[in-house]
PDB file of C-alpha atoms in Angstrom:
ATOM      1  CA  MET A   1      92.205 114.396  89.637  1.00  0.00           C
ATOM      2  CA  LYS A   2      90.497 117.597  90.705  1.00  0.00           C
ATOM      3  CA  PRO A   3      87.935 117.787  93.521  1.00  0.00           C
ATOM      4  CA  LEU A   4      84.478 119.250  93.008  1.00  0.00           C
ATOM      5  CA  PRO A   5      84.793 122.838  91.741  1.00  0.00           C
ATOM      6  CA  PHE A   6      82.312 124.284  94.238  1.00  0.00           C
ATOM      7  CA  PRO A   7      81.691 124.315  98.009  1.00  0.00           C
ATOM      8  CA  LEU A   8      79.448 121.808  99.751  1.00  0.00           C
ATOM      9  CA  PRO A   9      76.586 121.199 100.341  1.00  0.00           C
ATOM     10  CA  ALA A  10      75.179 121.587  96.842  1.00  0.00           C
ATOM     11  CA  LEU A  11      72.158 120.788  94.696  1.00  0.00           C
ATOM     12  CA  ILE A  12      73.074 119.169  91.380  1.00  0.00           C
ATOM     13  CA  CYS A  13      70.707 120.078  88.551  1.00  0.00           C
ATOM     14  CA  LEU A  14      70.933 117.956  85.399  1.00  0.00           C
ATOM     15  CA  GLU A  15      68.953 120.396  83.246  1.00  0.00           C
ATOM     16  CA  PRO A  16      71.111 122.728  81.084  1.00  0.00           C
ATOM     17  CA  GLY A  17      71.597 126.028  82.869  1.00  0.00           C
ATOM     18  CA  PRO A  18      70.307 129.530  82.043  1.00  0.00           C
ATOM     19  CA  GLU A  19      72.479 132.571  81.491  1.00  0.00           C
ATOM     20  CA  GLU A  20      71.149 134.443  84.551  1.00  0.00           C
ATOM     21  CA  PRO A  21      72.574 133.811  88.046  1.00  0.00           C
ATOM     22  CA  GLU A  22      71.668 130.502  89.653  1.00  0.00           C
ATOM     23  CA  PRO A  23      69.753 130.088  92.940  1.00  0.00           C
ATOM     24  CA  PRO A  24      71.909 129.407  96.015  1.00  0.00           C
ATOM     25  CA  LEU A  25      73.486 125.938  96.159  1.00  0.00           C
ATOM     26  CA  PHE A  26      72.588 125.154  92.504  1.00  0.00           C
ATOM     27  CA  ARG A  27      75.367 123.506  90.502  1.00  0.00           C
ATOM     28  CA  ARG A  28      75.274 121.954  87.033  1.00  0.00           C
ATOM     29  CA  PRO A  29      77.674 119.570  85.245  1.00  0.00           C
ATOM     30  CA  ARG A  30      79.425 120.948  82.190  1.00  0.00           C
ATOM     31  CA  THR A  31      79.411 117.537  80.495  1.00  0.00           C
ATOM     32  CA  LEU A  32      76.845 114.767  81.038  1.00  0.00           C
ATOM     33  CA  LEU A  33      77.971 111.422  79.661  1.00  0.00           C
ATOM     34  CA  TYR A  34      75.622 108.584  78.745  1.00  0.00           C
ATOM     35  CA  ALA A  35      76.189 104.854  78.267  1.00  0.00           C
ATOM     36  CA  LEU A  36      77.831 103.885  75.000  1.00  0.00           C
ATOM     37  CA  PRO A  37      76.034 101.298  72.860  1.00  0.00           C
ATOM     38  CA  GLN A  38      77.399  97.782  72.985  1.00  0.00           C
ATOM     39  CA  ARG A  39      79.622  96.703  70.112  1.00  0.00           C
ATOM     40  CA  GLU A  40      81.558  93.560  69.262  1.00  0.00           C
ATOM     41  CA  ASP A  41      84.829  95.469  69.580  1.00  0.00           C
ATOM     42  CA  ASP A  42      84.017  96.861  73.046  1.00  0.00           C
ATOM     43  CA  CYS A  43      87.156  97.597  75.021  1.00  0.00           C
ATOM     44  CA  VAL A  44      88.337 100.154  77.546  1.00  0.00           C
ATOM     45  CA  PRO A  45      90.599 102.097  75.120  1.00  0.00           C
ATOM     46  CA  ARG A  46      87.678 102.633  72.719  1.00  0.00           C
ATOM     47  CA  TRP A  47      85.436 103.827  75.550  1.00  0.00           C
ATOM     48  CA  VAL A  48      88.146 106.189  76.793  1.00  0.00           C
ATOM     49  CA  ASP A  49      88.608 107.639  73.302  1.00  0.00           C
ATOM     50  CA  GLU A  50      84.871 108.220  72.817  1.00  0.00           C
ATOM     51  CA  PHE A  51      84.425 109.841  76.218  1.00  0.00           C
ATOM     52  CA  SER A  52      87.550 111.961  75.689  1.00  0.00           C
ATOM     53  CA  ALA A  53      86.088 113.356  72.464  1.00  0.00           C
ATOM     54  CA  GLN A  54      82.861 114.345  74.251  1.00  0.00           C
ATOM     55  CA  ILE A  55      84.775 115.990  77.100  1.00  0.00           C
ATOM     56  CA  ARG A  56      86.874 118.035  74.660  1.00  0.00           C
ATOM     57  CA  GLN A  57      83.758 119.342  72.914  1.00  0.00           C
ATOM     58  CA  ASN A  58      82.326 120.787  76.125  1.00  0.00           C
ATOM     59  CA  GLY A  59      85.468 122.329  77.592  1.00  0.00           C
ATOM     60  CA  SER A  60      86.573 122.263  81.214  1.00  0.00           C
ATOM     61  CA  GLY A  61      84.165 121.836  84.112  1.00  0.00           C
ATOM     62  CA  LEU A  62      82.452 119.076  86.041  1.00  0.00           C
ATOM     63  CA  VAL A  63      81.947 115.835  84.087  1.00  0.00           C
ATOM     64  CA  MET A  64      79.137 113.577  85.284  1.00  0.00           C
ATOM     65  CA  ALA A  65      78.146 110.055  84.247  1.00  0.00           C
ATOM     66  CA  ASP A  66      74.462 109.231  83.883  1.00  0.00           C
ATOM     67  CA  CYS A  67      73.151 106.587  86.293  1.00  0.00           C
ATOM     68  CA  GLY A  68      72.284 104.301  83.374  1.00  0.00           C
ATOM     69  CA  MET A  69      75.947 103.873  82.460  1.00  0.00           C
ATOM     70  CA  PRO A  70      77.504 100.500  83.415  1.00  0.00           C
ATOM     71  CA  VAL A  71      80.204 100.727  86.061  1.00  0.00           C
ATOM     72  CA  PRO A  72      83.059  99.627  83.718  1.00  0.00           C
ATOM     73  CA  GLN A  73      82.116 102.453  81.324  1.00  0.00           C
ATOM     74  CA  GLN A  74      81.986 104.928  84.227  1.00  0.00           C
ATOM     75  CA  ARG A  75      85.495 103.809  85.101  1.00  0.00           C
ATOM     76  CA  ALA A  76      86.553 104.463  81.494  1.00  0.00           C
ATOM     77  CA  ALA A  77      84.967 107.929  81.648  1.00  0.00           C
ATOM     78  CA  LEU A  78      86.995 108.622  84.790  1.00  0.00           C
ATOM     79  CA  LEU A  79      90.157 107.541  82.956  1.00  0.00           C
ATOM     80  CA  ALA A  80      89.232 109.892  80.101  1.00  0.00           C
ATOM     81  CA  CYS A  81      89.042 112.781  82.574  1.00  0.00           C
ATOM     82  CA  ALA A  82      92.368 111.814  84.131  1.00  0.00           C
ATOM     83  CA  ARG A  83      94.038 111.820  80.699  1.00  0.00           C
ATOM     84  CA  SER A  84      92.502 115.107  79.589  1.00  0.00           C
ATOM     85  CA  PRO A  85      94.893 118.100  79.657  1.00  0.00           C
ATOM     86  CA  GLU A  86      92.472 119.960  81.978  1.00  0.00           C
ATOM     87  CA  ARG A  87      91.895 116.879  84.173  1.00  0.00           C
ATOM     88  CA  PRO A  88      88.296 117.939  84.920  1.00  0.00           C
ATOM     89  CA  PRO A  89      86.590 116.619  88.058  1.00  0.00           C
ATOM     90  CA  PHE A  90      84.414 113.554  87.521  1.00  0.00           C
ATOM     91  CA  ALA A  91      81.239 112.642  89.411  1.00  0.00           C
ATOM     92  CA  SER A  92      79.517 109.281  89.135  1.00  0.00           C
ATOM     93  CA  CYS A  93      75.795 108.534  89.356  1.00  0.00           C
ATOM     94  CA  LEU A  94      74.953 104.989  90.381  1.00  0.00           C
ATOM     95  CA  ALA A  95      71.437 103.547  90.253  1.00  0.00           C
ATOM     96  CA  LEU A  96      70.858 101.034  93.067  1.00  0.00           C
ATOM     97  CA  ASP A  97      68.092  98.492  93.595  1.00  0.00           C
ATOM     98  CA  GLU A  98      66.712  97.590  97.027  1.00  0.00           C
ATOM     99  CA  GLU A  99      69.677  95.261  97.634  1.00  0.00           C
ATOM    100  CA  GLY A 100      72.253  97.898  96.757  1.00  0.00           C
ATOM    101  CA  LEU A 101      73.138  96.509  93.324  1.00  0.00           C
ATOM    102  CA  THR A 102      73.600  98.512  90.127  1.00  0.00           C
ATOM    103  CA  PRO A 103      71.713  97.545  86.925  1.00  0.00           C
ATOM    104  CA  ASP A 104      74.811  95.699  85.679  1.00  0.00           C
ATOM    105  CA  GLY A 105      75.071  93.662  88.888  1.00  0.00           C
ATOM    106  CA  TRP A 106      77.794  95.557  90.730  1.00  0.00           C
ATOM    107  CA  ASP A 107      77.634  95.920  94.478  1.00  0.00           C
ATOM    108  CA  GLY A 108      77.226  99.645  95.160  1.00  0.00           C
ATOM    109  CA  GLU A 109      79.962  99.565  97.791  1.00  0.00           C
ATOM    110  CA  ALA A 110      82.413  97.922  95.366  1.00  0.00           C
ATOM    111  CA  ALA A 111      81.663 100.564  92.728  1.00  0.00           C
ATOM    112  CA  LEU A 112      82.220 103.348  95.270  1.00  0.00           C
ATOM    113  CA  ILE A 113      85.498 101.816  96.476  1.00  0.00           C
ATOM    114  CA  LEU A 114      86.790 101.440  92.929  1.00  0.00           C
ATOM    115  CA  LEU A 115      85.839 104.891  91.667  1.00  0.00           C
ATOM    116  CA  GLN A 116      87.102 106.816  94.674  1.00  0.00           C
ATOM    117  CA  SER A 117      90.415 104.919  94.561  1.00  0.00           C
ATOM    118  CA  MET A 118      90.897 106.250  91.004  1.00  0.00           C
ATOM    119  CA  GLY A 119      90.231 109.899  91.833  1.00  0.00           C
ATOM    120  CA  CYS A 120      86.467 110.263  91.406  1.00  0.00           C
ATOM    121  CA  ALA A 121      85.323 113.577  92.916  1.00  0.00           C
ATOM    122  CA  ALA A 122      81.869 112.456  94.108  1.00  0.00           C
ATOM    123  CA  VAL A 123      79.297 109.674  93.799  1.00  0.00           C
ATOM    124  CA  ILE A 124      75.531 110.210  93.777  1.00  0.00           C
ATOM    125  CA  PHE A 125      73.219 107.273  94.451  1.00  0.00           C
ATOM    126  CA  VAL A 126      69.897 107.073  92.611  1.00  0.00           C
ATOM    127  CA  PRO A 127      67.049 104.676  93.501  1.00  0.00           C
ATOM    128  CA  ALA A 128      66.277 102.351  90.602  1.00  0.00           C
ATOM    129  CA  ASP A 129      62.592 101.978  91.556  1.00  0.00           C
ATOM    130  CA  GLN A 130      60.100 102.536  94.371  1.00  0.00           C
ATOM    131  CA  GLU A 131      61.404  99.618  96.444  1.00  0.00           C
ATOM    132  CA  ALA A 132      64.921 100.980  96.120  1.00  0.00           C
ATOM    133  CA  LEU A 133      63.686 104.436  97.139  1.00  0.00           C
ATOM    134  CA  GLU A 134      62.392 103.007 100.405  1.00  0.00           C
ATOM    135  CA  GLU A 135      65.739 101.314 101.092  1.00  0.00           C
ATOM    136  CA  LEU A 136      67.952 104.182  99.937  1.00  0.00           C
ATOM    137  CA  PRO A 137      68.359 105.875 103.368  1.00  0.00           C
ATOM    138  CA  ARG A 138      69.558 102.606 104.898  1.00  0.00           C
ATOM    139  CA  LEU A 139      71.871 101.851 101.962  1.00  0.00           C
ATOM    140  CA  PHE A 140      73.211 105.395 102.002  1.00  0.00           C
ATOM    141  CA  SER A 141      74.147 105.259 105.682  1.00  0.00           C
ATOM    142  CA  LEU A 142      76.141 102.070 105.033  1.00  0.00           C
ATOM    143  CA  LEU A 143      77.876 103.464 101.953  1.00  0.00           C
ATOM    144  CA  TRP A 144      78.823 106.637 103.821  1.00  0.00           C
ATOM    145  CA  GLN A 145      80.989 104.550 106.161  1.00  0.00           C
ATOM    146  CA  ASP A 146      83.270 103.577 103.258  1.00  0.00           C
ATOM    147  CA  ALA A 147      83.198 106.919 101.423  1.00  0.00           C
ATOM    148  CA  ARG A 148      86.356 109.009 101.466  1.00  0.00           C
ATOM    149  CA  ILE A 149      84.848 111.492  98.989  1.00  0.00           C
ATOM    150  CA  PRO A 150      81.562 113.473  99.018  1.00  0.00           C
ATOM    151  CA  ILE A 151      78.510 111.347  98.281  1.00  0.00           C
ATOM    152  CA  GLY A 152      74.915 112.287  97.647  1.00  0.00           C
ATOM    153  CA  ALA A 153      71.466 111.035  96.767  1.00  0.00           C
ATOM    154  CA  ALA A 154      68.764 111.703  94.194  1.00  0.00           C
ATOM    155  CA  PRO A 155      65.647 110.971  96.245  1.00  0.00           C
ATOM    156  CA  SER A 156      62.024 111.541  95.363  1.00  0.00           C
ATOM    157  CA  PHE A 157      60.636 113.105  98.506  1.00  0.00           C
ATOM    158  CA  GLY A 158      56.958 112.659  97.656  1.00  0.00           C
ATOM    159  CA  ASP A 159      54.649 114.583  99.979  1.00  0.00           C
ATOM    160  CA  SER A 160      56.740 114.270 103.126  1.00  0.00           C
ATOM    161  CA  PRO A 161      59.211 117.074 103.840  1.00  0.00           C
ATOM    162  CA  GLN A 162      60.548 115.000 106.732  1.00  0.00           C
ATOM    163  CA  ALA A 163      61.982 112.549 104.182  1.00  0.00           C
ATOM    164  CA  ALA A 164      64.831 114.999 103.648  1.00  0.00           C
ATOM    165  CA  ALA A 165      66.068 114.151 107.122  1.00  0.00           C
ATOM    166  CA  SER A 166      66.756 110.597 105.904  1.00  0.00           C
ATOM    167  CA  PHE A 167      70.003 111.818 104.313  1.00  0.00           C
ATOM    168  CA  PRO A 168      71.697 113.876 107.043  1.00  0.00           C
ATOM    169  CA  ARG A 169      75.165 112.961 105.777  1.00  0.00           C
ATOM    170  CA  ALA A 170      74.555 113.729 102.107  1.00  0.00           C
ATOM    171  CA  SER A 171      76.881 116.386 100.731  1.00  0.00           C
ATOM    172  CA  LEU A 172      74.889 116.508  97.495  1.00  0.00           C
ATOM    173  CA  LEU A 173      71.264 116.174  96.438  1.00  0.00           C
ATOM    174  CA  MET A 174      70.377 115.843  92.761  1.00  0.00           C
ATOM    175  CA  GLY A 175      67.280 116.707  90.752  1.00  0.00           C
ATOM    176  CA  ALA A 176      66.413 116.145  87.116  1.00  0.00           C
ATOM    177  CA  ASP A 177      65.546 119.793  86.449  1.00  0.00           C
ATOM    178  CA  ALA A 178      65.371 123.229  88.066  1.00  0.00           C
ATOM    179  CA  ALA A 179      61.860 122.644  89.454  1.00  0.00           C
ATOM    180  CA  ALA A 180      62.949 119.417  91.132  1.00  0.00           C
ATOM    181  CA  CYS A 181      65.985 121.134  92.634  1.00  0.00           C
ATOM    182  CA  GLN A 182      63.868 124.021  93.908  1.00  0.00           C
ATOM    183  CA  ASP A 183      61.613 121.475  95.590  1.00  0.00           C
ATOM    184  CA  LEU A 184      64.642 119.704  97.075  1.00  0.00           C
ATOM    185  CA  ALA A 185      65.965 123.015  98.397  1.00  0.00           C
ATOM    186  CA  GLN A 186      62.649 123.830 100.049  1.00  0.00           C
ATOM    187  CA  ARG A 187      62.243 120.413 101.637  1.00  0.00           C
ATOM    188  CA  ALA A 188      65.863 120.289 102.788  1.00  0.00           C
ATOM    189  CA  SER A 189      65.376 123.679 104.424  1.00  0.00           C
ATOM    190  CA  GLN A 190      62.170 122.554 106.152  1.00  0.00           C
ATOM    191  CA  ALA A 191      63.960 119.493 107.497  1.00  0.00           C
ATOM    192  CA  GLN A 192      67.014 121.592 108.461  1.00  0.00           C
ATOM    193  CA  LEU A 193      69.055 119.067 106.520  1.00  0.00           C
ATOM    194  CA  TRP A 194      72.186 121.184 106.246  1.00  0.00           C
ATOM    195  CA  SER A 195      71.920 123.178 109.462  1.00  0.00           C
ATOM    196  CA  VAL A 196      75.120 121.320 110.313  1.00  0.00           C
ATOM    197  CA  PRO A 197      77.538 121.111 107.338  1.00  0.00           C
ATOM    198  CA  PRO A 198      77.839 117.568 105.904  1.00  0.00           C
ATOM    199  CA  SER A 199      81.027 115.702 106.623  1.00  0.00           C
ATOM    200  CA  ILE A 200      83.046 112.831 105.247  1.00  0.00           C
ATOM    201  CA  VAL A 201      83.693 109.983 107.652  1.00  0.00           C
ATOM    202  CA  PRO A 202      87.305 110.053 108.891  1.00  0.00           C
ATOM    203  CA  PRO A 203      89.210 106.886 107.997  1.00  0.00           C
ATOM    204  CA  PRO A 204      89.706 104.491 110.918  1.00  0.00           C
ATOM    205  CA  GLU A 205      93.163 103.972 112.353  1.00  0.00           C
ATOM    206  CA  ASP A 206      93.393 100.651 110.504  1.00  0.00           C
ATOM    207  CA  ASP A 207      91.896 101.659 107.147  1.00  0.00           C
ATOM    208  CA  TRP A 208      92.785  98.432 105.357  1.00  0.00           C
ATOM    209  CA  PHE A 209      92.915  98.130 101.628  1.00  0.00           C
ATOM    210  CA  ILE A 210      89.830  96.941  99.758  1.00  0.00           C
ATOM    211  CA  ALA A 211      90.287  95.099  96.454  1.00  0.00           C
ATOM    212  CA  VAL A 212      87.549  94.869  93.820  1.00  0.00           C
ATOM    213  CA  SER A 213      86.928  92.018  91.365  1.00  0.00           C
ATOM    214  CA  ASN A 214      83.886  91.195  89.260  1.00  0.00           C
ATOM    215  CA  GLY A 215      81.699  93.814  90.922  1.00  0.00           C
ATOM    216  CA  GLN A 216      82.455  92.692  94.501  1.00  0.00           C
ATOM    217  CA  ASP A 217      84.773  94.162  97.132  1.00  0.00           C
ATOM    218  CA  TYR A 218      87.224  92.224  99.320  1.00  0.00           C
ATOM    219  CA  LEU A 219      88.728  93.546 102.537  1.00  0.00           C
ATOM    220  CA  LEU A 220      92.441  92.752 102.796  1.00  0.00           C
ATOM    221  CA  ASP A 221      93.073  92.363 106.509  1.00  0.00           C
ATOM    222  CA  PRO A 222      96.527  91.914 108.086  1.00  0.00           C
ATOM    223  CA  ALA A 223      96.252  88.117 107.711  1.00  0.00           C
ATOM    224  CA  PHE A 224      95.666  88.392 103.964  1.00  0.00           C
ATOM    225  CA  ASP A 225      97.682  85.967 101.842  1.00  0.00           C
ATOM    226  CA  ILE A 226      97.839  85.289  98.095  1.00  0.00           C
ATOM    227  CA  ASP A 227      97.431  81.525  97.952  1.00  0.00           C
ATOM    228  CA  GLY A 228      96.921  80.928  94.219  1.00  0.00           C
ATOM    229  CA  GLN A 229      99.168  81.567  91.218  1.00  0.00           C
ATOM    230  CA  LEU A 230      98.553  81.206  87.479  1.00  0.00           C
ATOM    231  CA  GLU A 231     100.160  82.259  84.245  1.00  0.00           C
ATOM    232  CA  CYS A 232      97.511  83.493  81.839  1.00  0.00           C
ATOM    233  CA  GLN A 233      97.338  80.843  79.113  1.00  0.00           C
ATOM    234  CA  PRO A 234      94.585  79.619  76.745  1.00  0.00           C
ATOM    235  CA  ASP A 235      93.366  77.199  79.446  1.00  0.00           C
ATOM    236  CA  PHE A 236      93.126  80.039  81.994  1.00  0.00           C
ATOM    237  CA  ILE A 237      89.467  79.442  82.853  1.00  0.00           C
ATOM    238  CA  GLU A 238      89.978  75.735  83.510  1.00  0.00           C
ATOM    239  CA  GLN A 239      92.962  76.432  85.771  1.00  0.00           C
ATOM    240  CA  LEU A 240      91.055  79.160  87.586  1.00  0.00           C
ATOM    241  CA  MET A 241      88.113  76.849  88.259  1.00  0.00           C
ATOM    242  CA  GLU A 242      90.469  74.240  89.707  1.00  0.00           C
ATOM    243  CA  LEU A 243      91.903  76.837  92.085  1.00  0.00           C
ATOM    244  CA  GLU A 244      88.421  77.848  93.180  1.00  0.00           C
ATOM    245  CA  ILE A 245      87.502  74.203  93.852  1.00  0.00           C
ATOM    246  CA  ASP A 246      90.647  73.940  95.994  1.00  0.00           C
ATOM    247  CA  GLY A 247      89.444  76.924  98.070  1.00  0.00           C
ATOM    248  CA  CYS A 248      91.798  79.586  96.721  1.00  0.00           C
ATOM    249  CA  ASP A 249      91.146  82.985  98.349  1.00  0.00           C
ATOM    250  CA  ALA A 250      93.337  85.282  96.210  1.00  0.00           C
ATOM    251  CA  LEU A 251      95.070  84.989  92.843  1.00  0.00           C
ATOM    252  CA  ARG A 252      98.454  86.100  91.559  1.00  0.00           C
ATOM    253  CA  LEU A 253      98.125  86.250  87.756  1.00  0.00           C
ATOM    254  CA  THR A 254     101.191  86.533  85.538  1.00  0.00           C
ATOM    255  CA  LEU A 255     100.910  88.172  82.115  1.00  0.00           C
ATOM    256  CA  PRO A 256     104.101  87.376  80.184  1.00  0.00           C
ATOM    257  CA  ASP A 257     103.099  88.809  76.795  1.00  0.00           C
ATOM    258  CA  GLU A 258     100.421  90.417  74.592  1.00  0.00           C
ATOM    259  CA  ASP A 259      98.603  87.125  74.012  1.00  0.00           C
ATOM    260  CA  ALA A 260      98.187  86.686  77.764  1.00  0.00           C
ATOM    261  CA  LEU A 261      96.854  90.223  78.032  1.00  0.00           C
ATOM    262  CA  ASP A 262      94.226  89.509  75.363  1.00  0.00           C
ATOM    263  CA  ILE A 263      93.079  86.388  77.222  1.00  0.00           C
ATOM    264  CA  PHE A 264      92.915  88.267  80.508  1.00  0.00           C
ATOM    265  CA  SER A 265      90.921  91.137  78.983  1.00  0.00           C
ATOM    266  CA  ALA A 266      88.347  88.732  77.562  1.00  0.00           C
ATOM    267  CA  GLU A 267      88.039  86.350  80.518  1.00  0.00           C
ATOM    268  CA  GLN A 268      88.476  88.610  83.570  1.00  0.00           C
ATOM    269  CA  TYR A 269      84.762  88.332  84.370  1.00  0.00           C
ATOM    270  CA  MET A 270      85.496  84.838  85.718  1.00  0.00           C
ATOM    271  CA  ILE A 271      87.731  86.175  88.507  1.00  0.00           C
ATOM    272  CA  SER A 272      85.776  86.383  91.766  1.00  0.00           C
ATOM    273  CA  MET A 273      88.575  86.927  94.275  1.00  0.00           C
ATOM    274  CA  PRO A 274      91.264  89.546  94.997  1.00  0.00           C
ATOM    275  CA  LEU A 275      93.656  89.761  92.049  1.00  0.00           C
ATOM    276  CA  SER A 276      97.370  90.506  92.090  1.00  0.00           C
ATOM    277  CA  LEU A 277      98.725  91.336  88.642  1.00  0.00           C
ATOM    278  CA  CYS A 278     102.268  90.614  87.457  1.00  0.00           C
ATOM    279  CA  ALA A 279     103.432  91.807  84.042  1.00  0.00           C
ATOM    280  CA  ALA A 280     106.689  91.588  82.141  1.00  0.00           C
ATOM    281  CA  ASN A 281     107.184  95.369  81.921  1.00  0.00           C
ATOM    282  CA  PRO A 282     105.510  98.646  82.981  1.00  0.00           C
ATOM    283  CA  ALA A 283     103.805  99.150  79.600  1.00  0.00           C
ATOM    284  CA  LEU A 284     102.146  95.725  79.723  1.00  0.00           C
ATOM    285  CA  MET A 285     101.225  96.249  83.360  1.00  0.00           C
ATOM    286  CA  GLU A 286      99.507  99.526  82.548  1.00  0.00           C
ATOM    287  CA  ARG A 287      97.513  97.962  79.730  1.00  0.00           C
ATOM    288  CA  ALA A 288      96.408  95.194  82.092  1.00  0.00           C
ATOM    289  CA  LEU A 289      95.357  97.722  84.728  1.00  0.00           C
ATOM    290  CA  GLU A 290      93.468  99.710  82.110  1.00  0.00           C
ATOM    291  CA  ALA A 291      91.613  96.586  80.954  1.00  0.00           C
ATOM    292  CA  PHE A 292      90.770  95.307  84.434  1.00  0.00           C
ATOM    293  CA  ALA A 293      87.332  96.427  85.627  1.00  0.00           C
ATOM    294  CA  GLY A 294      88.380  96.271  89.252  1.00  0.00           C
ATOM    295  CA  ARG A 295      90.984  97.321  91.803  1.00  0.00           C
ATOM    296  CA  ALA A 296      94.073  95.158  91.506  1.00  0.00           C
ATOM    297  CA  ILE A 297      96.967  94.382  93.855  1.00  0.00           C
ATOM    298  CA  TYR A 298     100.731  94.630  93.305  1.00  0.00           C
ATOM    299  CA  ASP A 299     102.765  92.347  95.562  1.00  0.00           C
ATOM    300  CA  GLY A 300     106.238  93.004  94.166  1.00  0.00           C
ATOM    301  CA  SER A 301     106.738  89.574  92.597  1.00  0.00           C
ATOM    302  CA  TRP A 302     107.869  91.248  89.373  1.00  0.00           C
ATOM    303  CA  PRO A 303     109.693  94.486  90.278  1.00  0.00           C
ATOM    304  CA  LEU A 304     108.518  97.725  88.646  1.00  0.00           C
ATOM    305  CA  PRO A 305     110.050 101.228  88.859  1.00  0.00           C
ATOM    306  CA  GLN A 306     108.689 103.291  91.742  1.00  0.00           C
ATOM    307  CA  GLU A 307     107.641 106.134  89.454  1.00  0.00           C
ATOM    308  CA  ASP A 308     105.461 103.750  87.474  1.00  0.00           C
ATOM    309  CA  LEU A 309     103.961 102.306  90.640  1.00  0.00           C
ATOM    310  CA  ASP A 310     103.117 105.776  91.926  1.00  0.00           C
ATOM    311  CA  ARG A 311     101.340 106.574  88.664  1.00  0.00           C
ATOM    312  CA  PHE A 312      99.421 103.284  88.724  1.00  0.00           C
ATOM    313  CA  VAL A 313      98.272 103.961  92.281  1.00  0.00           C
ATOM    314  CA  GLU A 314      96.993 107.404  91.298  1.00  0.00           C
ATOM    315  CA  GLN A 315      95.296 106.485  88.019  1.00  0.00           C
ATOM    316  CA  TYR A 316      94.042 102.945  88.656  1.00  0.00           C
ATOM    317  CA  GLY A 317      93.792 102.704  92.441  1.00  0.00           C
ATOM    318  CA  LEU A 318      96.428  99.963  92.488  1.00  0.00           C
ATOM    319  CA  ILE A 319      97.000  98.464  95.931  1.00  0.00           C
ATOM    320  CA  VAL A 320     100.722  98.128  96.677  1.00  0.00           C
ATOM    321  CA  LEU A 321     101.444  95.592  99.409  1.00  0.00           C
TER     322      LEU A 321
END
């Protein structure tokens, strides 16, 4: 995936742009994607196809997801960009409440970890309401620690220009229109927000893998062990609940055929632990990774060609142990 097509810092303006030259730091997405309506046949391939069609209509350039889009759909939009011939850069907007949760219940950190592992170019955090606005500086400073890509905020600064100083590590600020961005530029200048260029936190020496399942993230430390194993069958949920009662910390799930894949796709929301996927062949494995709204693990139980593994790491953020 491509990085952002402009230098940082930058002001992202969501309003369609004029023909005349833009003010300094102004940048606009070429394509703004919105949440797709729910349907009975909802699935990742359908979402990818619909987003791909919208991206083709608007040509190459930055693709951005609206903050009202559920995280699984944002993931599908990112896959659509990755499969486009131009492979345009993708930026995510995530609305957070005062506890750091998205409207569809995802932990903001888990969403960031997942999207950046799949090649997302940037993530911008938007306060869902006034309470969230008050907590956004604190949440942002925590999220910055796990960001390996540029992140930004869409704050409402009110009457206090000093509020701009609450986001000293933001690479991006976003406004709904040109007037809002002009105001952001003025207040950021008054607060000397970007007198020192923003930076991305360097990864620690032991930057351990982080898996994602059911909207939560799980740090895989050196003592990590996969202590549960199931084959995906019609009684999958019952078996999974028994493992959870027994204190299982991580699951190895085998998908032997298409029927197992269908069950997994429909019931994955029940998995609340790190997940290692095993599939009978690379094609089935890729379909499982596409369907899984999380960041899965590969532990080598069922060998796959290295070239396929490399592709799965790049496109789906697969963790190879």
